[in-house]
PDB file of C-alpha atoms in Angstrom:
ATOM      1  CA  UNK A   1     -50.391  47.120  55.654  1.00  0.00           C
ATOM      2  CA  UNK A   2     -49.160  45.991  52.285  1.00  0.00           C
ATOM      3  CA  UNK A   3     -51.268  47.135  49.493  1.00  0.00           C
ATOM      4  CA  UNK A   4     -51.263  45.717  45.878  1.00  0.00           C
ATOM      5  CA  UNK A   5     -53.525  47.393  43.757  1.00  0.00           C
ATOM      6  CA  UNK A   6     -54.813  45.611  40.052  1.00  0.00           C
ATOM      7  CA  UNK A   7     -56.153  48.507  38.346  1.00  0.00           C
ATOM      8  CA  UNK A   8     -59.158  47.113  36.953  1.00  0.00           C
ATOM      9  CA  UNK A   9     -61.906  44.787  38.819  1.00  0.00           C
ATOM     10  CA  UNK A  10     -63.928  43.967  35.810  1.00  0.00           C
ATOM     11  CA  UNK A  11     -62.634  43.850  31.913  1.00  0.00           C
ATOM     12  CA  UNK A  12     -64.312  42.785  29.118  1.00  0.00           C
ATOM     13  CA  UNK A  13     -62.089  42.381  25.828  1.00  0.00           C
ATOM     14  CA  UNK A  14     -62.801  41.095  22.251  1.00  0.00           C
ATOM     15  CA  UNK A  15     -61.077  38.041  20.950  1.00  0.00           C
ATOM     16  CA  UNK A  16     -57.834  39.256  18.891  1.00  0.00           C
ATOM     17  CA  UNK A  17     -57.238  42.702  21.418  1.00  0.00           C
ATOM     18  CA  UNK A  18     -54.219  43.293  22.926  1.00  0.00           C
ATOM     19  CA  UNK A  19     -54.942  43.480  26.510  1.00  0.00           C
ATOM     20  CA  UNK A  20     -52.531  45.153  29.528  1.00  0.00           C
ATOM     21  CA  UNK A  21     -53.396  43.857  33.599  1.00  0.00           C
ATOM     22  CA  UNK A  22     -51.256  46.290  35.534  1.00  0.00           C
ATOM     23  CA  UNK A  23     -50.843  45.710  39.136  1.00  0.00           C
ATOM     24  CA  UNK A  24     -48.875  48.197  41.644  1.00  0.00           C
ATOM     25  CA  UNK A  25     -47.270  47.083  45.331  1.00  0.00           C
ATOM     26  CA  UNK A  26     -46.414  49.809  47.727  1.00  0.00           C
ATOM     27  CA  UNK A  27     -44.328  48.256  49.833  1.00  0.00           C
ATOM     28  CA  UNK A  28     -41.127  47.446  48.015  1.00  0.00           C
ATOM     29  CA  UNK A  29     -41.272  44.010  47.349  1.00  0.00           C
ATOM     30  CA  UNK A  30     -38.567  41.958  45.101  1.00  0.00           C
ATOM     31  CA  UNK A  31     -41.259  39.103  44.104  1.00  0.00           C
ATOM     32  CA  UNK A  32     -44.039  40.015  42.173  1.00  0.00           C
ATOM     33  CA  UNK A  33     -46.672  37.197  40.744  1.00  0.00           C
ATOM     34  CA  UNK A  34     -49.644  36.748  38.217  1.00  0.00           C
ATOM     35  CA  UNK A  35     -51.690  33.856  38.833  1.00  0.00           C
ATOM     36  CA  UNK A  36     -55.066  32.557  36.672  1.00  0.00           C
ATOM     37  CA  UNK A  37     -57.950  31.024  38.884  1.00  0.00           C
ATOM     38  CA  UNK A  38     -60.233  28.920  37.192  1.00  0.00           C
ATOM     39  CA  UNK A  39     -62.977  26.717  38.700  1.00  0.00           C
ATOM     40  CA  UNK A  40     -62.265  23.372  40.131  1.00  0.00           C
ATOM     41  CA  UNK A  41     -58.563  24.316  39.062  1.00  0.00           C
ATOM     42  CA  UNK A  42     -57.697  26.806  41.781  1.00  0.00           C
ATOM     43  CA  UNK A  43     -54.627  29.245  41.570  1.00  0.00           C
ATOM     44  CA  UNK A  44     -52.354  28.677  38.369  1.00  0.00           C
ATOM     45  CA  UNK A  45     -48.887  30.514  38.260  1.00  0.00           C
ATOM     46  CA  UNK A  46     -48.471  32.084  34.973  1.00  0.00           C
ATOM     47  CA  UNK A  47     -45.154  34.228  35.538  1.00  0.00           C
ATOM     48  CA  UNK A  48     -43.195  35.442  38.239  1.00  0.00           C
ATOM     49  CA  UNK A  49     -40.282  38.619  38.952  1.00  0.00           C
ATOM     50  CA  UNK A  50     -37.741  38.497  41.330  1.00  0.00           C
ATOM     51  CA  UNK A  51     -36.218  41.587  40.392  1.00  0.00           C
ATOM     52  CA  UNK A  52     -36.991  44.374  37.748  1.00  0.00           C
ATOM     53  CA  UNK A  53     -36.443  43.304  34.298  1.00  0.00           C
ATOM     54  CA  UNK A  54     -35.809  39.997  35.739  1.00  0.00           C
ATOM     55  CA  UNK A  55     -39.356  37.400  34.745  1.00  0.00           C
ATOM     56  CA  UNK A  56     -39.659  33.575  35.255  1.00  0.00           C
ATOM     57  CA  UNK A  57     -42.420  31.306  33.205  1.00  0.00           C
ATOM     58  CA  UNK A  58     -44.643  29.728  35.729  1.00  0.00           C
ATOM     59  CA  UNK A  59     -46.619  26.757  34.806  1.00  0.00           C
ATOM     60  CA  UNK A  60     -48.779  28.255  32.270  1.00  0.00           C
ATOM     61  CA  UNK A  61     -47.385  30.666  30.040  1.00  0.00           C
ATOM     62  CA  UNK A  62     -48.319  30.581  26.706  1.00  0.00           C
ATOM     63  CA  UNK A  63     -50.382  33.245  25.175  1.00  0.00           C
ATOM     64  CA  UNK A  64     -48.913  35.620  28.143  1.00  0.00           C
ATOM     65  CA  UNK A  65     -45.995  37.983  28.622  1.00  0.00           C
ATOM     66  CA  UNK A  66     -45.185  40.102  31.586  1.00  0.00           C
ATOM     67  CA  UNK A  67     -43.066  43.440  31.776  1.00  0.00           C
ATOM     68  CA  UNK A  68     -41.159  44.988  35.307  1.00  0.00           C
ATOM     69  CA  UNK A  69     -39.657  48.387  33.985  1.00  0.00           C
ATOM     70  CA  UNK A  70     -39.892  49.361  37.525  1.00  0.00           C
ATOM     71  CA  UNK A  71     -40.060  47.889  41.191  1.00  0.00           C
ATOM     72  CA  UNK A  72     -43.545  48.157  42.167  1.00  0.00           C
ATOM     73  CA  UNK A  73     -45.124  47.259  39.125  1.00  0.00           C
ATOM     74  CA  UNK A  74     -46.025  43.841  37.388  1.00  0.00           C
ATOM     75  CA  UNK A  75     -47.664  43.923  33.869  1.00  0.00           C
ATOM     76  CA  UNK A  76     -49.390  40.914  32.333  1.00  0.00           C
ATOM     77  CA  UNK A  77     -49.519  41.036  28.487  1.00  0.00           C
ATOM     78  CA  UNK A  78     -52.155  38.617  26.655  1.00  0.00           C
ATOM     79  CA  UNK A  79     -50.969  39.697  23.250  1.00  0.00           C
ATOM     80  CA  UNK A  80     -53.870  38.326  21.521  1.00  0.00           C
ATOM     81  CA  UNK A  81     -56.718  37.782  23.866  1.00  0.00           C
ATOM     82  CA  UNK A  82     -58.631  34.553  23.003  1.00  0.00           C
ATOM     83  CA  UNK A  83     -61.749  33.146  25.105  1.00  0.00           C
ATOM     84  CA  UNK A  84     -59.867  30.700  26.585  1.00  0.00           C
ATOM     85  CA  UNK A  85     -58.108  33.176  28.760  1.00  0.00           C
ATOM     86  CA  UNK A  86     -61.384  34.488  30.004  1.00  0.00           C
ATOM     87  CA  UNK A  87     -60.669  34.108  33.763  1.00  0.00           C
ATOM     88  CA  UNK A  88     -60.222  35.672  37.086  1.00  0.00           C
ATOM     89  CA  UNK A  89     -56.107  37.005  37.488  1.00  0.00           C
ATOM     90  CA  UNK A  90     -54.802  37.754  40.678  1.00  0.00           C
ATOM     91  CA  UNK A  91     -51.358  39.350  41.554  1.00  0.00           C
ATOM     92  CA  UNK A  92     -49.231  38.921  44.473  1.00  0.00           C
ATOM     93  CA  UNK A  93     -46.194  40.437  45.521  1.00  0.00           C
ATOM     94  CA  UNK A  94     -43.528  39.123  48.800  1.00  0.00           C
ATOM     95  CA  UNK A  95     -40.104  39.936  49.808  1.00  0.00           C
ATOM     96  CA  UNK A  96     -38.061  37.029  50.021  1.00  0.00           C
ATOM     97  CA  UNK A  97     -38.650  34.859  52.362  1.00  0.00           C
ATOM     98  CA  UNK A  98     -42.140  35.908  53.316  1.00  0.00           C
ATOM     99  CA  UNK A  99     -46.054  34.980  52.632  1.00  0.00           C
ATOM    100  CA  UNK A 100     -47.798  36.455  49.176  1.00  0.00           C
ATOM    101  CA  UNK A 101     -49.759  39.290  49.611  1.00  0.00           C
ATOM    102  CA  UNK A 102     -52.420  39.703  46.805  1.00  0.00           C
ATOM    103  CA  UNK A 103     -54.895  42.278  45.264  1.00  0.00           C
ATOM    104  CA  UNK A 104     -58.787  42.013  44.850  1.00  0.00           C
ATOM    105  CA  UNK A 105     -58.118  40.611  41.224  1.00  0.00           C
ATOM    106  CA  UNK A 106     -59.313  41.530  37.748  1.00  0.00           C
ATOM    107  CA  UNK A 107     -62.309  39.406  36.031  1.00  0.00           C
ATOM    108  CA  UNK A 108     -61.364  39.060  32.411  1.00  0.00           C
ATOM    109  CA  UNK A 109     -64.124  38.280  29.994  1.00  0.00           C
ATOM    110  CA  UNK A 110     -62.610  37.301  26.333  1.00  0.00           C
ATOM    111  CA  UNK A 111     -65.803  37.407  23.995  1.00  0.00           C
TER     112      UNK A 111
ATOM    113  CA  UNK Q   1     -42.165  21.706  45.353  1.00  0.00           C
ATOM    114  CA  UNK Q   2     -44.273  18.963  47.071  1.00  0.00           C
ATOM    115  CA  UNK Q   3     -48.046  18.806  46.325  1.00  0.00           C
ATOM    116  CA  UNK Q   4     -50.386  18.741  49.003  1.00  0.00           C
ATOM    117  CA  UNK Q   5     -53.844  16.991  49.494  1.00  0.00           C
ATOM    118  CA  UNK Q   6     -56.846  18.305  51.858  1.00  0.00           C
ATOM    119  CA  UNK Q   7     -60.436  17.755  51.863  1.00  0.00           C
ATOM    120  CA  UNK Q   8     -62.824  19.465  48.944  1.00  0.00           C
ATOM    121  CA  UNK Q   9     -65.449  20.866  51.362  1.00  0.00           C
ATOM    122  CA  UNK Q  10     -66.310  20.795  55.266  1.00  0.00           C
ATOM    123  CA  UNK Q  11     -68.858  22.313  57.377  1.00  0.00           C
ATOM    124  CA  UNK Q  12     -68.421  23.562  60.371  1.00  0.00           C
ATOM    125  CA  UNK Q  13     -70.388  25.124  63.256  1.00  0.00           C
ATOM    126  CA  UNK Q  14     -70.462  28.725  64.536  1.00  0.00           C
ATOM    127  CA  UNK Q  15     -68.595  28.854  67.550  1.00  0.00           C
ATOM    128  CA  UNK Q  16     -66.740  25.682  67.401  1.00  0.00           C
ATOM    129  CA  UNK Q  17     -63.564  24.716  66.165  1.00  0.00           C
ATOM    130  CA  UNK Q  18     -62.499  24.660  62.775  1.00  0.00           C
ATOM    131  CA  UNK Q  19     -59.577  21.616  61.789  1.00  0.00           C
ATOM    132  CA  UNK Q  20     -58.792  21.787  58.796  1.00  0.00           C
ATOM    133  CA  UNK Q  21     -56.266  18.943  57.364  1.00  0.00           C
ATOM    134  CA  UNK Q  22     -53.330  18.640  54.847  1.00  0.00           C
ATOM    135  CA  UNK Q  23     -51.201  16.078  53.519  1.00  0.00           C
ATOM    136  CA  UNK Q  24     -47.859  16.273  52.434  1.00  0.00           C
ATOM    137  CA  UNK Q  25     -46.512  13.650  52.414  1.00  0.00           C
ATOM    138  CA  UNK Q  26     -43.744  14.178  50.004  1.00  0.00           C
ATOM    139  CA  UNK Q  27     -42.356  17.007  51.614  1.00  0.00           C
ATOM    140  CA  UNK Q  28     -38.606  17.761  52.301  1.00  0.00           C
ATOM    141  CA  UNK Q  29     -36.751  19.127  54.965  1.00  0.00           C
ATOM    142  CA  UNK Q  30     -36.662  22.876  53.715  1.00  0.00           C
ATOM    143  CA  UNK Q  31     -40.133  22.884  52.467  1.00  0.00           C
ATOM    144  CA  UNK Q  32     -42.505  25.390  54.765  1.00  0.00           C
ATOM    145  CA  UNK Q  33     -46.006  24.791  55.119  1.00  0.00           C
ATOM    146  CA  UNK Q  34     -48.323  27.535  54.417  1.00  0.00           C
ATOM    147  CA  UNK Q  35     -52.195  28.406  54.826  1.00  0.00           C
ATOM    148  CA  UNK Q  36     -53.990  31.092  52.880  1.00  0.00           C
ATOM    149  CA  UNK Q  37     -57.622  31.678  52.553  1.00  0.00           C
ATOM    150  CA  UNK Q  38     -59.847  33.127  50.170  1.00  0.00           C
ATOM    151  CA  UNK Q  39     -63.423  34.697  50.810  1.00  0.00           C
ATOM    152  CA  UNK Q  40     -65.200  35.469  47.764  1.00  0.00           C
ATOM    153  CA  UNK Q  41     -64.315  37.863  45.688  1.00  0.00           C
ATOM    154  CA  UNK Q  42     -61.349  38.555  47.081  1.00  0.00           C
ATOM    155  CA  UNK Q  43     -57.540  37.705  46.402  1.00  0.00           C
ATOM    156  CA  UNK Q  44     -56.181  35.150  48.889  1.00  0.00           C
ATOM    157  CA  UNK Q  45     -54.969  36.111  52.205  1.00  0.00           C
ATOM    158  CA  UNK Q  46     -52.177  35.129  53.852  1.00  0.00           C
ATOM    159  CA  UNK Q  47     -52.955  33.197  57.667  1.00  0.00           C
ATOM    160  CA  UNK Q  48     -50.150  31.548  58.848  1.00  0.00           C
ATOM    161  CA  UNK Q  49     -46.757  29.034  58.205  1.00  0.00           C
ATOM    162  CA  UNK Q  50     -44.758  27.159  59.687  1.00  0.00           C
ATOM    163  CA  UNK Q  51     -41.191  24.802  59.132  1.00  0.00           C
ATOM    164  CA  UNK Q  52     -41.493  22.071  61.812  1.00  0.00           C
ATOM    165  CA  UNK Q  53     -42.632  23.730  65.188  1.00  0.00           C
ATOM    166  CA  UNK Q  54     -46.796  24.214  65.861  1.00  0.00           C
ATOM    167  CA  UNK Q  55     -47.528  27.992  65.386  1.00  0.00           C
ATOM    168  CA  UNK Q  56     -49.985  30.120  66.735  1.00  0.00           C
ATOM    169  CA  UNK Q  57     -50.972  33.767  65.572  1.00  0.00           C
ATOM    170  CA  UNK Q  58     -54.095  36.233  66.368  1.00  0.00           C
ATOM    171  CA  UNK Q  59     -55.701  34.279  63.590  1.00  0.00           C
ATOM    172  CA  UNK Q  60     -55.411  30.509  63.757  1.00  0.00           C
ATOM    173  CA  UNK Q  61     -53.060  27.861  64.858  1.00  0.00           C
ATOM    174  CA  UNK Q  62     -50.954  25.246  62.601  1.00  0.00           C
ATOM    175  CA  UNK Q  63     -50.471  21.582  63.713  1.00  0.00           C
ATOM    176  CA  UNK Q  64     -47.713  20.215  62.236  1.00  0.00           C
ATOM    177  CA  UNK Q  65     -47.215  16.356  62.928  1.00  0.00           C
ATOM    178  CA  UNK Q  66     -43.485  15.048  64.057  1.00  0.00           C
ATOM    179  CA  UNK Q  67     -43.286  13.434  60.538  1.00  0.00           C
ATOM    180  CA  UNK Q  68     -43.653  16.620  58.814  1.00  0.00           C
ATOM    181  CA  UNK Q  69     -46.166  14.646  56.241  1.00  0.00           C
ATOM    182  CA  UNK Q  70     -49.460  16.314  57.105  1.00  0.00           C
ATOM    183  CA  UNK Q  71     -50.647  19.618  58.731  1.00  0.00           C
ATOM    184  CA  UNK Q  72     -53.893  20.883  60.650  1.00  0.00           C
ATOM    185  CA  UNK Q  73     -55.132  24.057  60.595  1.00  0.00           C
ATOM    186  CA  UNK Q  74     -57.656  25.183  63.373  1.00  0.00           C
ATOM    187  CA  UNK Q  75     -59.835  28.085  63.436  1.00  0.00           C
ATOM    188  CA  UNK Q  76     -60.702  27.951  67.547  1.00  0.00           C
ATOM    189  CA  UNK Q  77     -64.020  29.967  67.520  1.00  0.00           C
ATOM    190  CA  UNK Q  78     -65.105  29.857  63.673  1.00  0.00           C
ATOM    191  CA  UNK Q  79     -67.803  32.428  62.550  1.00  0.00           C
ATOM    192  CA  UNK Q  80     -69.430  32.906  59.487  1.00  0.00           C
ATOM    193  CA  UNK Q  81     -66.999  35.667  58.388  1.00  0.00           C
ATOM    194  CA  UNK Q  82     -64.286  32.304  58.544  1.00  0.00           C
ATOM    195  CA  UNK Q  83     -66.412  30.997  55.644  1.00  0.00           C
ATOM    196  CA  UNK Q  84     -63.681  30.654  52.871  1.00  0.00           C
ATOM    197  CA  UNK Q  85     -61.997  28.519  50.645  1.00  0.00           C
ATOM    198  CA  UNK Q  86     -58.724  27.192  52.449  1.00  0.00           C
ATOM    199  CA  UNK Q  87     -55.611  26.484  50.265  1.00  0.00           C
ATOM    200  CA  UNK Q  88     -52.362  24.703  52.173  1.00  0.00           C
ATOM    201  CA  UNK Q  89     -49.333  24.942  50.137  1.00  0.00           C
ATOM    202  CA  UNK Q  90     -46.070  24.020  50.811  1.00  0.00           C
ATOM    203  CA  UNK Q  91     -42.956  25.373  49.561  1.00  0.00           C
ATOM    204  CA  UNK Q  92     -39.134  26.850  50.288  1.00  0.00           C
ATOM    205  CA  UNK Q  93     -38.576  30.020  51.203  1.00  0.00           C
ATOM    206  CA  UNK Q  94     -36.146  32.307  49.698  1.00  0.00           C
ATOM    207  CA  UNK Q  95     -36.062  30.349  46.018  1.00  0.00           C
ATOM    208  CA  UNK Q  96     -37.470  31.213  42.553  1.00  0.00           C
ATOM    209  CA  UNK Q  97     -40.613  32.114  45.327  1.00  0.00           C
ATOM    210  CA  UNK Q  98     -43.561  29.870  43.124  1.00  0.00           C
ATOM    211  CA  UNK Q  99     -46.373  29.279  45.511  1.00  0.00           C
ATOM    212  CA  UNK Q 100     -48.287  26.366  44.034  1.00  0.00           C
ATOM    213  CA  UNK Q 101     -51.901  26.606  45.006  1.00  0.00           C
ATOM    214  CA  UNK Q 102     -54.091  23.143  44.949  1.00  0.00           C
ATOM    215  CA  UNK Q 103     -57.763  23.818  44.566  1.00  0.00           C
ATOM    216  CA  UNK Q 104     -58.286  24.047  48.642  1.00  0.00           C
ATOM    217  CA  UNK Q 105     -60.806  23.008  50.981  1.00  0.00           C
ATOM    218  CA  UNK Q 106     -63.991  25.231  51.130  1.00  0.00           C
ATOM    219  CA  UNK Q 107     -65.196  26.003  54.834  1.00  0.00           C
ATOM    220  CA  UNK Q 108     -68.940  26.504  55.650  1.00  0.00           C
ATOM    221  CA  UNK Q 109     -69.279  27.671  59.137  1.00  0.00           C
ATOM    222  CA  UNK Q 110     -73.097  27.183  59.937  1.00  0.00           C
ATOM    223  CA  UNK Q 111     -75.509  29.316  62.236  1.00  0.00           C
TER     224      UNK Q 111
END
């Protein structure tokens, strides 16, 4: 079974922090994902990789970078955390041409 | 990639079958469709897709009309364990890989 692993459930940052989500797949997958979910606005794509070093800007992308140094791991970046990115942020990971696999997700809290 | 439309919530009860609905109606030919689910505090999981033919898999089965404009997925036997918010997304394989997510239909299946 695929596994993709967000290394922290719950996180609770102050407004201004630099903040790191790190998220590892173990099954050698080219796509990697970072999504926001939000109520009544379900699953937003923030950015996507295809390949290492390689990173795409999804629909939301401001206040967010990523970093792909290595195959199996997708960082997302909120350079300066503000409330407004309090949220729950879900990764994903998929070869090619096949269905998203995602982890458990990391709750945010921006205070 | 096309958007999709499906019902906000629907009930269902244990032991019957589950149809959930999706329009797409502005779908083209190399667009798959594709259900996920998502049980609470959880990341979404992936249940089945599907280009043009009806599909069938150990969890579900997708209904896709002739027209290719709108999809069913049915749960046969639902249980509560099938409660879940159910997103149907559409999209084509093997590009820039962006799964856009709607906000989904959210499944009670009742004692």
């Amino acid at each position: 079974d695929v596994k993709v692993t967000q290394s922290s459930r719950y996180l609770v940052k102050r407004t201004g922090e630099k903040v790191f989500l790190e998220c590892v797949q173990d099954m050698d997958h080219e796509n990697m994902f970072w999504y926001r979910q939000d109520p009544g606005l379900g699953l937003r794509l923030i950015y996507f990789s295809y390949d290492v070093k390689m990173k795409e800007k999804g629909d939301i992308p401001e206040g967010y970078s990523v970093s792909r140094e290595k195959k199996e791991r997708f960082s997302l970046i909120l350079e300066s955390a503000s409330t407004n990115q309090t949220s729950m942020y879900l990764c994903a990971s998929s070869l090619v041409k096949s269905p998203l696999h995602f982890g458990n997700g990391t709750r945010l809290t921006v205070t | 990639d096309a958007k999709t439309t499906q019902p906000t919530s629907m009930d269902c009860a244990e032991g019957r079958a589950a149809n959930l609905p999706c329009n797409h109606s502005t779908i083209s030919g190399n667009e798959y469709v594709y259900w996920y689910r998502q049980i609470h505090s959880q990341g979404p999981q992936y249940i089945i897709h599907g280009l043009k033919n009806n599909e069938t898999n150990e969890m579900a089965s997708l209904i896709i009309t002739e027209d290719r404009k709108s999809s069913t997925l049915i749960l046969p036997h639902a249980t509560l364990r099938d409660t879940a918010v159910y997103y149907c997304i559409v999209r084509v394989a093997g590009t820039g890989n962006q799964f856009y997510f709607g906000t989904g239909t959210s499944l009670t299946v009742i004692p």
